[in-house]
Coordinates of C-alpha atoms in Angstrom, one line a residue:
Chain A
M1 CA -49.2 -7.7 -26.9
G2 CA -48.1 -10.1 -24.2
A3 CA -50.8 -11.6 -22.1
S4 CA -49.4 -12.1 -18.6
P5 CA -48.4 -8.9 -16.8
S6 CA -44.7 -8.3 -16.6
I7 CA -44.9 -5.0 -14.9
E8 CA -47.7 -3.7 -12.7
L9 CA -47.9 -0.3 -11.0
R10 CA -50.7 0.2 -8.5
G11 CA -51.4 3.7 -7.2
V12 CA -47.8 4.6 -7.5
E13 CA -46.7 8.0 -6.2
K14 CA -43.2 9.4 -6.1
E15 CA -42.1 12.5 -4.3
Y16 CA -38.8 14.1 -3.8
R17 CA -37.7 16.4 -1.0
R18 CA -36.0 19.6 -2.0
D19 CA -35.0 21.2 1.4
E20 CA -38.4 21.9 3.1
F21 CA -40.4 21.4 -0.1
V22 CA -42.0 18.1 -1.3
V23 CA -42.0 17.8 -5.0
P24 CA -44.5 15.3 -6.5
V25 CA -43.1 13.6 -9.5
L26 CA -45.5 10.7 -10.1
Q27 CA -49.1 10.8 -9.0
G28 CA -51.5 7.9 -8.7
L29 CA -50.1 5.9 -11.5
D30 CA -51.7 2.6 -12.4
L31 CA -50.2 0.6 -15.2
T32 CA -49.9 -2.9 -16.6
V33 CA -47.3 -3.9 -19.1
G34 CA -47.4 -7.4 -20.6
E35 CA -44.6 -9.9 -21.0
G36 CA -42.6 -9.1 -24.1
E37 CA -44.2 -5.7 -24.6
Y38 CA -42.2 -2.8 -26.1
L39 CA -43.2 0.4 -24.3
A40 CA -42.2 3.9 -25.1
L41 CA -42.5 6.6 -22.4
M42 CA -42.9 10.1 -23.8
G43 CA -43.6 13.5 -22.3
P44 CA -42.1 16.8 -21.6
S45 CA -39.1 17.3 -19.3
G46 CA -40.1 16.8 -15.7
S47 CA -43.2 14.7 -16.6
G48 CA -41.8 11.8 -14.6
K49 CA -40.9 9.4 -17.4
T50 CA -37.3 8.7 -16.2
T51 CA -38.6 8.4 -12.6
L52 CA -41.1 5.8 -13.8
L53 CA -38.3 4.0 -15.7
N54 CA -36.1 4.1 -12.5
L55 CA -38.9 2.6 -10.4
V56 CA -39.5 -0.2 -12.9
A57 CA -35.8 -0.9 -13.1
G58 CA -35.4 -1.1 -9.3
L59 CA -33.1 1.9 -9.2
D60 CA -35.6 4.0 -7.1
V61 CA -38.4 3.2 -4.7
A62 CA -42.0 4.5 -4.9
T63 CA -43.1 6.8 -2.1
R64 CA -46.5 5.1 -2.1
G65 CA -48.2 2.3 -4.1
Q66 CA -46.8 -0.9 -5.4
V67 CA -44.3 -1.6 -8.2
I68 CA -44.6 -5.3 -9.1
V69 CA -42.1 -6.5 -11.7
H70 CA -42.1 -10.1 -12.8
G71 CA -44.2 -11.0 -9.8
Q72 CA -41.8 -9.3 -7.4
D73 CA -43.0 -6.3 -5.3
L74 CA -39.9 -4.2 -5.5
G75 CA -40.9 -2.1 -2.5
R76 CA -40.5 -5.2 -0.2
L77 CA -36.9 -5.9 -1.2
S78 CA -33.9 -4.7 0.9
E79 CA -31.2 -2.7 -0.8
S80 CA -29.0 -5.7 -1.3
E81 CA -31.9 -7.8 -2.5
I82 CA -32.9 -5.2 -5.1
T83 CA -29.3 -4.9 -6.2
R84 CA -29.2 -8.6 -6.8
W85 CA -32.6 -8.5 -8.4
R86 CA -31.4 -5.9 -10.9
A87 CA -28.4 -8.0 -11.8
D88 CA -30.7 -11.0 -12.5
N89 CA -33.6 -9.3 -14.3
V90 CA -32.7 -5.9 -15.8
G91 CA -30.5 -4.8 -18.7
F92 CA -29.7 -1.1 -18.8
I93 CA -29.2 1.0 -21.9
F94 CA -28.2 4.7 -21.2
Q95 CA -28.3 7.7 -23.5
T96 CA -24.5 8.2 -23.1
Y97 CA -23.8 4.5 -23.2
N98 CA -22.1 4.5 -19.8
L99 CA -19.3 2.2 -20.8
I100 CA -16.3 1.9 -18.6
P101 CA -13.6 3.6 -20.6
V102 CA -10.7 1.6 -19.3
L103 CA -12.3 -1.7 -20.2
T104 CA -12.5 -3.2 -23.7
A105 CA -15.8 -3.8 -25.4
A106 CA -15.7 -7.5 -24.4
E107 CA -14.7 -6.6 -20.8
N108 CA -17.6 -4.1 -20.6
V109 CA -20.0 -6.7 -21.8
E110 CA -18.6 -9.2 -19.4
L111 CA -19.2 -7.0 -16.3
P112 CA -22.7 -8.2 -15.5
L113 CA -21.6 -11.8 -15.9
L114 CA -19.1 -11.4 -13.1
L115 CA -22.0 -11.4 -10.8
T116 CA -23.4 -14.7 -12.0
G117 CA -20.8 -17.3 -11.0
L118 CA -20.4 -18.5 -14.5
S119 CA -17.1 -20.0 -15.5
R120 CA -14.6 -17.8 -17.4
K121 CA -15.2 -20.0 -20.5
R122 CA -18.9 -19.6 -20.3
R123 CA -18.6 -15.9 -19.8
R124 CA -16.5 -15.6 -22.9
E125 CA -19.0 -17.6 -24.9
N126 CA -21.8 -15.4 -23.7
V127 CA -19.9 -12.2 -24.4
A128 CA -19.1 -13.4 -27.9
T129 CA -22.8 -14.3 -28.5
A130 CA -24.0 -10.9 -27.2
L131 CA -21.5 -9.0 -29.4
R132 CA -22.6 -11.1 -32.4
V133 CA -26.2 -10.3 -31.8
V134 CA -25.4 -6.6 -31.8
G135 CA -23.2 -7.0 -34.9
L136 CA -19.9 -6.2 -33.2
E137 CA -17.8 -9.3 -33.9
G138 CA -14.2 -8.4 -34.3
R139 CA -14.5 -5.4 -32.0
E140 CA -14.0 -7.3 -28.7
H141 CA -10.6 -5.8 -27.9
H142 CA -11.5 -2.2 -28.8
Y143 CA -11.8 0.4 -26.1
P144 CA -14.8 2.6 -26.1
R145 CA -12.7 5.6 -27.3
Q146 CA -11.9 3.5 -30.4
L147 CA -15.5 3.0 -31.3
S148 CA -18.1 5.3 -32.9
G149 CA -21.2 6.4 -30.9
G150 CA -23.4 3.8 -32.5
Q151 CA -20.9 1.1 -31.9
E152 CA -20.6 2.2 -28.2
Q153 CA -24.3 2.0 -27.9
R154 CA -24.2 -1.5 -29.4
V155 CA -21.7 -2.5 -26.8
A156 CA -24.0 -1.1 -24.1
I157 CA -26.9 -3.1 -25.6
A158 CA -24.7 -6.3 -25.6
R159 CA -23.9 -5.6 -22.0
A160 CA -27.6 -5.2 -21.3
I161 CA -28.6 -8.5 -22.9
V162 CA -25.6 -10.7 -22.0
T163 CA -27.2 -12.1 -18.8
D164 CA -30.4 -12.7 -20.7
P165 CA -32.6 -10.5 -18.5
F166 CA -36.3 -10.4 -19.2
L167 CA -36.5 -6.6 -19.0
L168 CA -34.5 -4.0 -20.9
V169 CA -34.8 -0.4 -19.8
A170 CA -33.5 2.3 -22.1
D171 CA -33.2 5.9 -21.2
E172 CA -33.1 8.0 -24.4
P173 CA -31.0 5.3 -26.2
T174 CA -30.7 7.3 -29.4
G175 CA -30.4 10.8 -27.8
D176 CA -26.8 11.1 -28.6
L177 CA -26.8 9.6 -32.1
D178 CA -27.4 10.8 -35.6
R179 CA -30.6 9.8 -37.4
N180 CA -29.1 6.9 -39.3
T181 CA -27.3 5.4 -36.4
A182 CA -30.3 6.0 -34.2
D183 CA -32.4 4.0 -36.7
E184 CA -29.9 1.1 -36.5
I185 CA -30.1 1.1 -32.8
L186 CA -33.9 1.2 -32.8
E187 CA -33.8 -1.6 -35.3
L188 CA -31.7 -3.6 -32.9
L189 CA -34.0 -3.0 -30.0
E190 CA -37.0 -4.0 -32.2
Q191 CA -35.1 -7.2 -33.0
L192 CA -34.5 -7.9 -29.4
N193 CA -38.1 -7.4 -28.6
K194 CA -39.4 -9.5 -31.4
E195 CA -36.8 -12.3 -31.8
F196 CA -35.8 -12.6 -28.2
E197 CA -39.1 -11.5 -26.6
K198 CA -37.5 -9.0 -24.3
T199 CA -39.8 -6.6 -22.5
I200 CA -38.5 -3.2 -23.3
V201 CA -39.3 0.1 -21.5
M202 CA -37.8 3.1 -23.3
V203 CA -37.9 6.7 -22.5
T204 CA -37.6 8.9 -25.5
H205 CA -38.3 12.4 -26.8
D206 CA -38.1 11.2 -30.3
P207 CA -41.5 10.4 -31.9
L208 CA -39.8 8.4 -34.6
A209 CA -38.3 6.2 -31.9
A210 CA -41.6 5.9 -30.1
R211 CA -43.2 4.8 -33.3
R212 CA -41.0 1.7 -33.2
A213 CA -42.5 0.6 -29.8
G214 CA -45.7 -1.4 -29.6
R215 CA -47.2 1.0 -27.1
V216 CA -46.6 4.6 -26.3
L217 CA -47.4 6.2 -22.9
H218 CA -47.6 9.9 -22.6
L219 CA -46.9 11.4 -19.2
D220 CA -47.5 15.0 -18.1
K221 CA -46.9 16.4 -14.6
G222 CA -46.5 12.9 -13.2
R223 CA -49.8 11.6 -14.6
L224 CA -50.5 9.2 -17.4
V225 CA -52.3 11.3 -20.1
D226 CA -52.3 9.0 -23.1
D227 CA -51.8 5.3 -23.8
V228 CA -51.6 4.5 -27.5
I229 CA -51.2 1.1 -29.1
N230 CA -49.1 1.4 -32.2
E231 CA -50.2 -0.4 -35.4
P232 CA -48.1 -3.5 -35.8
H233 CA -45.2 -3.1 -38.2
A234 CA -45.6 0.7 -38.2
P235 CA -43.2 2.0 -40.8
A236 CA -40.0 3.6 -39.6
A237 CA -40.0 7.1 -40.8
S238 CA -36.8 8.6 -42.0
Chain B
M1 CA -16.6 -8.4 -7.5
I2 CA -15.4 -5.5 -9.7
P3 CA -12.4 -6.7 -11.7
F4 CA -9.1 -5.5 -10.4
K5 CA -8.0 -4.6 -13.9
Y6 CA -10.5 -1.8 -13.7
N7 CA -8.4 -0.2 -10.9
V8 CA -5.1 -1.1 -12.4
R9 CA -6.0 0.5 -15.7
N10 CA -7.5 3.5 -14.1
L11 CA -4.2 4.1 -12.3
R12 CA -2.5 3.8 -15.6
V13 CA -4.9 6.1 -17.4
R14 CA -4.4 8.7 -14.7
W15 CA -0.7 8.1 -14.8
K16 CA 0.4 11.6 -13.9
T17 CA -1.7 11.7 -10.7
T18 CA -0.6 8.1 -10.0
L19 CA 3.0 8.9 -10.5
M20 CA 2.9 12.0 -8.2
T21 CA 1.2 10.0 -5.5
V22 CA 3.6 7.0 -5.9
L23 CA 6.6 9.3 -5.8
G24 CA 5.3 11.1 -2.7
T25 CA 4.6 7.8 -0.9
A26 CA 7.9 6.4 -2.0
L27 CA 9.7 9.4 -0.5
L28 CA 7.9 9.1 2.7
V29 CA 8.5 5.4 3.0
A30 CA 12.1 5.8 2.0
S31 CA 12.6 8.5 4.6
S32 CA 11.2 6.3 7.3
C33 CA 13.2 3.3 6.2
I34 CA 16.4 5.3 6.2
L35 CA 15.6 6.5 9.7
F36 CA 14.8 3.1 11.0
G37 CA 17.7 1.6 9.0
L38 CA 20.0 4.0 10.8
V39 CA 18.5 3.0 14.2
E40 CA 18.9 -0.6 13.4
G41 CA 22.5 0.0 12.3
L42 CA 23.2 1.9 15.4
E43 CA 21.7 -0.9 17.6
H44 CA 23.7 -3.5 15.7
S45 CA 26.9 -1.6 16.1
L46 CA 26.4 -1.7 19.9
K47 CA 25.9 -5.4 19.9
V48 CA 28.8 -7.7 19.7
S49 CA 27.7 -11.1 18.6
G50 CA 29.8 -12.6 21.3
D51 CA 29.2 -15.4 23.7
P52 CA 26.5 -15.0 26.4
L53 CA 29.3 -16.2 28.8
D54 CA 31.4 -13.1 28.1
L55 CA 32.0 -10.6 30.9
I56 CA 33.3 -7.0 30.7
V57 CA 35.1 -6.0 33.9
L58 CA 35.2 -2.3 34.7
R59 CA 36.0 -0.2 37.7
Q60 CA 33.0 0.0 40.0
G61 CA 30.8 3.0 39.1
A62 CA 32.3 3.3 35.6
T63 CA 29.6 3.5 32.9
A64 CA 31.8 2.8 29.9
E65 CA 35.1 1.1 29.0
T66 CA 36.6 4.6 28.3
T67 CA 36.0 5.7 31.9
G68 CA 36.6 2.4 33.6
G69 CA 40.3 2.2 34.3
F70 CA 41.9 0.2 37.1
E71 CA 45.3 -1.3 38.0
G72 CA 46.9 -3.8 35.7
K73 CA 47.9 -5.9 38.6
K74 CA 44.3 -6.5 39.6
A75 CA 43.6 -7.4 36.0
D76 CA 46.5 -9.9 35.9
E77 CA 45.2 -11.5 39.1
L78 CA 41.7 -11.6 37.8
L79 CA 42.7 -13.5 34.7
T80 CA 44.0 -16.3 36.9
L81 CA 40.5 -17.0 38.3
G82 CA 39.4 -20.6 38.0
G83 CA 36.1 -20.1 36.2
I84 CA 37.6 -18.5 33.0
L85 CA 37.4 -20.6 29.9
R86 CA 40.9 -21.8 28.8
D87 CA 42.2 -23.0 25.5
G88 CA 45.7 -24.0 24.3
D89 CA 46.9 -20.4 24.6
G90 CA 45.7 -20.0 28.2
P91 CA 42.7 -18.1 29.6
V92 CA 40.2 -16.7 27.1
G93 CA 40.4 -13.2 28.6
A94 CA 42.3 -10.0 27.7
K95 CA 43.3 -6.8 29.3
E96 CA 42.4 -3.9 27.1
L97 CA 43.4 -0.2 27.3
L98 CA 41.4 2.4 25.5
N99 CA 42.6 5.8 24.5
I100 CA 40.5 8.4 22.9
A101 CA 42.7 10.5 20.6
V102 CA 42.2 13.2 18.1
A103 CA 42.9 12.1 14.6
E104 CA 43.0 14.0 11.3
R105 CA 40.6 13.0 8.7
A106 CA 41.6 12.9 5.0
S107 CA 39.3 15.9 4.6
G108 CA 41.6 17.9 7.0
T109 CA 39.1 18.0 9.8
Y110 CA 39.7 16.3 13.2
N111 CA 37.7 13.8 15.2
N112 CA 38.0 11.6 18.2
L113 CA 39.0 8.0 17.5
I114 CA 39.3 5.1 20.0
I115 CA 42.6 3.3 20.0
R116 CA 42.1 0.0 21.7
G117 CA 45.2 -1.7 23.1
V118 CA 44.5 -5.4 22.8
Q119 CA 46.0 -8.8 23.7
P120 CA 45.8 -11.9 21.4
A121 CA 42.7 -13.2 23.2
S122 CA 40.8 -10.0 22.3
R123 CA 40.2 -11.5 18.9
K124 CA 38.7 -14.7 20.3
L125 CA 36.3 -12.7 22.3
R126 CA 34.9 -11.2 19.1
P127 CA 34.1 -14.2 17.0
D128 CA 33.3 -12.1 13.9
F129 CA 36.8 -10.6 14.0
K130 CA 38.5 -11.2 10.7
I131 CA 41.5 -9.7 8.9
V132 CA 40.3 -8.7 5.4
A133 CA 43.4 -7.1 4.0
G134 CA 47.1 -7.0 5.0
R135 CA 48.0 -8.9 8.1
D136 CA 47.3 -8.8 11.8
L137 CA 49.5 -6.7 14.0
E138 CA 52.6 -8.0 15.8
P139 CA 52.9 -7.2 19.5
G140 CA 55.4 -4.6 20.5
K141 CA 56.2 -3.3 17.0
G142 CA 54.1 -0.1 17.0
E143 CA 51.7 -1.6 14.5
C144 CA 47.9 -1.3 14.3
I145 CA 45.0 -2.6 12.3
V146 CA 42.0 -0.6 11.3
P147 CA 38.5 -1.1 10.1
R148 CA 37.5 -0.2 6.5
S149 CA 35.7 3.0 7.6
V150 CA 38.7 4.3 9.4
A151 CA 41.0 3.4 6.5
R152 CA 38.7 5.4 4.2
L153 CA 38.2 8.4 6.3
Y154 CA 41.4 9.1 8.1
K155 CA 44.7 10.4 7.0
G156 CA 47.5 7.8 7.0
A157 CA 45.0 5.0 7.8
Q158 CA 45.6 3.0 4.7
I159 CA 47.7 -0.1 4.8
G160 CA 51.4 1.0 4.8
G161 CA 50.5 4.4 6.2
Q162 CA 51.1 5.8 9.6
L163 CA 48.3 7.0 12.0
L164 CA 49.4 9.9 14.1
F165 CA 47.7 11.0 17.3
G166 CA 49.4 14.1 18.6
E167 CA 53.2 14.1 18.7
K168 CA 53.9 10.9 20.7
E169 CA 51.4 8.4 19.6
K170 CA 51.8 6.8 16.2
Y171 CA 51.1 3.4 14.7
R172 CA 52.0 1.8 11.4
V173 CA 48.9 0.4 9.7
V174 CA 49.5 -3.2 8.7
G175 CA 46.0 -4.6 8.1
M176 CA 42.4 -4.1 7.8
F177 CA 39.7 -6.0 9.9
T178 CA 36.0 -6.5 10.2
A179 CA 34.1 -7.4 13.3
G180 CA 30.6 -8.2 12.2
G181 CA 29.5 -4.6 12.1
S182 CA 30.0 -4.2 15.9
Q183 CA 31.3 -1.1 17.6
A184 CA 34.9 -2.5 17.2
E185 CA 34.6 -1.4 13.5
S186 CA 34.9 2.2 14.7
E187 CA 38.2 1.6 16.6
V188 CA 41.9 1.3 15.8
W189 CA 43.4 -1.8 17.3
A190 CA 47.0 -1.7 18.5
D191 CA 49.1 -3.9 20.9
L192 CA 48.3 -3.3 24.6
K193 CA 52.0 -2.7 25.4
D194 CA 52.3 -0.2 22.6
V195 CA 49.3 1.8 23.7
E196 CA 50.5 1.7 27.3
R197 CA 53.9 3.0 26.3
N198 CA 52.5 5.7 23.9
T199 CA 50.0 7.0 26.4
G200 CA 52.2 6.7 29.5
R201 CA 49.6 4.6 31.2
D202 CA 51.8 1.6 32.1
G203 CA 50.2 -0.7 34.6
S204 CA 46.7 0.4 34.0
V205 CA 43.8 -1.1 32.0
S206 CA 40.5 0.2 30.9
C207 CA 38.8 -3.1 31.1
V208 CA 39.2 -6.8 31.1
Q209 CA 37.1 -8.9 28.8
L210 CA 36.8 -12.6 29.5
R211 CA 34.7 -15.7 28.8
A212 CA 33.4 -18.0 31.6
S213 CA 33.7 -21.7 31.1
G214 CA 30.0 -22.3 31.9
P215 CA 26.9 -20.7 33.3
A216 CA 27.6 -21.6 36.9
E217 CA 31.2 -20.3 36.5
F218 CA 29.8 -17.2 34.9
D219 CA 27.8 -16.4 38.0
Q220 CA 30.6 -17.5 40.3
L221 CA 33.1 -15.2 38.4
R222 CA 30.8 -12.2 38.7
K223 CA 30.4 -12.8 42.4
E224 CA 34.1 -13.1 43.0
I225 CA 35.0 -10.1 40.8
E226 CA 32.4 -7.9 42.3
D227 CA 32.5 -9.0 46.0
G228 CA 36.0 -10.4 46.4
A229 CA 38.0 -8.1 48.6
Q230 CA 41.0 -8.2 46.3
F231 CA 38.9 -6.9 43.3
R232 CA 35.8 -4.9 44.0
L233 CA 35.2 -4.4 40.3
A234 CA 32.1 -4.4 38.2
A235 CA 31.6 -7.4 36.0
H236 CA 29.0 -6.7 33.4
P237 CA 27.5 -9.4 31.2
E238 CA 28.4 -8.2 27.8
T239 CA 24.9 -8.1 26.4
K240 CA 23.6 -6.0 29.3
Y241 CA 26.6 -3.7 29.0
F242 CA 25.9 -2.9 25.4
E243 CA 22.2 -2.5 26.1
S244 CA 23.1 0.2 28.6
Q245 CA 25.2 1.8 25.8
S246 CA 22.2 2.0 23.4
D247 CA 20.4 5.0 25.0
T248 CA 21.2 7.0 21.8
S249 CA 19.5 4.3 19.7
T250 CA 16.5 4.3 22.0
F251 CA 16.2 8.0 21.4
F252 CA 16.6 7.7 17.7
K253 CA 14.0 4.9 17.7
A254 CA 11.4 6.9 19.6
A255 CA 12.1 10.0 17.4
G256 CA 12.0 7.7 14.3
T257 CA 8.7 6.2 15.3
L258 CA 7.2 9.6 15.8
I259 CA 8.5 10.9 12.5
A260 CA 7.3 7.7 10.7
I261 CA 3.8 8.1 12.2
L262 CA 3.7 11.8 11.1
L263 CA 5.0 10.8 7.6
T264 CA 2.4 8.1 7.4
F265 CA -0.3 10.6 8.1
G266 CA 1.1 12.9 5.4
A267 CA 1.1 10.0 2.9
M268 CA -2.5 9.1 4.0
F269 CA -3.6 12.6 3.1
A270 CA -1.8 12.3 -0.3
A271 CA -3.5 8.9 -1.0
A272 CA -6.8 10.2 0.1
N273 CA -6.5 13.3 -2.1
T274 CA -5.8 11.1 -5.1
M275 CA -8.6 8.7 -4.3
F276 CA -11.1 11.5 -3.7
S277 CA -10.3 12.8 -7.1
A278 CA -10.6 9.3 -8.6
V279 CA -14.0 8.9 -7.0
K280 CA -15.2 12.3 -8.2
S281 CA -14.1 11.7 -11.8
R282 CA -15.6 8.2 -11.9
T283 CA -18.9 8.9 -10.2
R284 CA -21.0 7.9 -13.2
E285 CA -18.9 4.7 -13.6
I286 CA -19.7 3.9 -10.0
G287 CA -23.4 4.6 -10.7
T288 CA -23.3 2.4 -13.7
M289 CA -21.7 -0.5 -11.9
R290 CA -24.2 -0.2 -9.0
A291 CA -27.1 -0.2 -11.6
L292 CA -25.6 -3.3 -13.2
G293 CA -25.9 -5.1 -9.8
F294 CA -22.5 -4.5 -8.1
S295 CA -23.1 -4.0 -4.4
R296 CA -21.9 -1.2 -2.2
G297 CA -19.4 -3.7 -0.7
D298 CA -18.0 -4.4 -4.2
V299 CA -17.5 -0.7 -4.7
L300 CA -15.8 -0.3 -1.3
M301 CA -13.4 -3.2 -2.0
S302 CA -12.6 -1.9 -5.4
F303 CA -11.6 1.6 -4.3
L304 CA -9.8 0.4 -1.2
G305 CA -8.0 -2.1 -3.4
E306 CA -7.0 0.7 -5.7
S307 CA -5.8 2.8 -2.9
V308 CA -3.7 0.0 -1.4
L309 CA -2.3 -0.8 -4.8
L310 CA -1.3 2.9 -5.2
S311 CA 0.4 2.8 -1.7
L312 CA 2.1 -0.5 -2.4
L313 CA 3.6 0.9 -5.6
G314 CA 4.9 3.9 -3.6
G315 CA 6.1 1.7 -0.7
G316 CA 7.8 -0.7 -3.0
L317 CA 9.6 2.1 -4.8
G318 CA 10.5 3.6 -1.5
L319 CA 12.1 0.4 -0.3
L320 CA 14.0 0.0 -3.6
A321 CA 15.3 3.5 -3.2
T322 CA 16.8 2.6 0.1
I323 CA 18.8 -0.3 -1.1
P324 CA 21.8 1.8 -2.2
M325 CA 21.8 3.2 1.3
S326 CA 22.8 -0.1 2.8
L327 CA 26.2 0.4 1.1
I328 CA 26.7 3.6 2.9
S329 CA 28.2 4.0 6.4
I330 CA 28.0 7.2 8.3
E331 CA 30.2 8.5 11.0
T332 CA 28.6 9.8 14.2
M333 CA 29.6 10.4 17.8
N334 CA 29.1 8.0 20.7
S335 CA 27.4 10.1 23.3
S336 CA 29.1 8.2 26.1
T337 CA 32.6 8.2 24.8
F338 CA 32.5 11.2 22.5
A339 CA 34.4 9.0 20.1
S340 CA 33.6 8.5 16.5
V341 CA 31.2 5.6 15.7
N342 CA 30.6 4.3 12.2
I343 CA 27.1 3.1 11.5
N344 CA 26.0 1.1 8.5
F345 CA 22.4 1.4 7.5
R346 CA 20.7 -2.0 8.1
F347 CA 17.4 -2.8 6.4
G348 CA 16.5 -6.0 8.2
P349 CA 13.1 -7.6 8.5
W350 CA 12.0 -5.1 11.1
V351 CA 12.6 -2.1 8.8
M352 CA 10.8 -4.0 6.0
A353 CA 7.9 -4.8 8.3
V354 CA 7.6 -1.2 9.4
A355 CA 7.7 0.0 5.7
M356 CA 5.0 -2.5 4.7
L357 CA 2.9 -1.6 7.7
M358 CA 3.2 2.1 6.9
T359 CA 2.2 1.4 3.3
L360 CA -0.8 -0.7 4.2
V361 CA -2.0 1.9 6.7
M362 CA -1.6 4.7 4.1
G363 CA -3.5 2.7 1.5
L364 CA -6.3 1.5 3.8
F365 CA -6.9 4.6 5.8
G366 CA -6.1 7.0 3.0
G367 CA -8.5 5.1 0.7
M368 CA -11.2 4.6 3.3
L369 CA -13.0 8.0 3.2
P370 CA -13.0 8.3 -0.6
A371 CA -14.2 4.7 -0.9
L372 CA -16.9 5.4 1.6
R373 CA -17.9 8.4 -0.4
A374 CA -18.2 6.2 -3.5
V375 CA -20.2 3.7 -1.5
R376 CA -22.7 6.3 -0.3
L377 CA -23.4 7.6 -3.8
E378 CA -27.0 7.2 -4.7
V379 CA -27.2 5.3 -8.0
I380 CA -29.6 7.7 -9.7
S381 CA -27.6 10.8 -8.8
A382 CA -24.4 9.1 -9.8
L383 CA -25.7 8.2 -13.2
R384 CA -26.7 11.8 -13.8
E385 CA -23.1 12.9 -13.1
L386 CA -21.3 14.2 -16.2

């Protein structure tokens, strides 16, 4: 898909310590993801897909190797720098939406904008735009508990895109949704990738969700075992 | 910065926990305020807002007016000294005779009351003196005037009534006075001659109160009264005299401070407990905000702010709860004279400042450990929290 590399992983290894044991999670991973690519990460539990997602999103640091995202070697950034980098470059979509329950939809979407220094007026405009993109006009003042699961995930997607980051990371974005709602969310992600040229990295267990992505990586025991380019316009199965 | 409404709304959502903590904090702040309000009231009652040129003359070695008697002749001679301020009525100085007598309360119990035999100039020496009901007493007619607290608490102390002290001593109440909340508001005032006659202490006084005409005269008067062969009395500057009478308040203040510190610690634990549970229940929210790009500092400020807000709500409520206390006066005993002293709670700037300080300390220190726990959370682990 995209020509210039947006994400590059060079010899990436990740280990966790559990008491005196060292648990390898990712082993010798090399990967290049192009700008505007839509990548699905699949694999059994414990295969390292979420760890890979966390590394790419700047939430975790590789034990060895380099993670270069948008030209930035994330391993070289201090904690405060990487926090700032995340705010500027990454939009997060979680399986359980992770909305703040005491804030309205609009206030949830506005959260990342509070780190930008935009005026209140501009923030409101951006929030309205993001909510319109995800099809939630008129729901600005609803609290998460007043929304359906699909609507909550839409709010989370609006929050992820409101700062116009180049990268969206989605961890099982449809894991908590019924099939129809999941398809709507996948439709929306596809739209964000195609119309707004967002690079998307999505972890999923759902083959139907993975089929929406342009490229599917299969991981097993921390290693890349398969790298499949999906046919363009692959039909969404129902 | 994490928006403050996030904290405000969380407090509202967890309203039961919030209410419990707020009420607990309010009680602790109110308790401390009442204690300090009492100390301030006690201190105020021992201060007469008189002139810095006022002197209280007692027998040498006497520690209080009630134990400081000397001959009336000496007192008369003393009031002729040149350095005393004079007005149209003569020297601004008065002989006073104090008697501590047992009086029956309206409740049927008994208590010591000070009856002060005064001269006309006694009023001028207490600038806040004011008749608020009835009229002032007329000399030699067996009349007395009483403060509001005495009128309320003692049998026969209402205007038109008769105050009885034993079989011989009785005074007809003709008026009610105030004296700026000073110690005089715990005394019954009668004419000097009447008190002399009723107590059989003719020719004797407890003290002389006088005002010097200037600072130089003030020093000169003290020297003459204390060193002059004809006097050999103790002339205390009024402010110092009352300072020496405030030992009780010093004790209360020390005890109050200790209790306030202990209460503050108690409230800190309550606030910490609430905030720990807030952090625990919002771990994933914290992880989400950190993932979105909010820094550890943002999280720290957010939870500290919430803790301070919680404490301020409690502190504010505690202060409000103490307002009605300022209308109450309590009767206690002067440890020097064993006589009844009425104290009004006073919630001045000092008490307010202490309450605010307590509240801030509770909020900041109570919130610090939970906020630090929130700050130390690893983003990935926090996001996994259910």
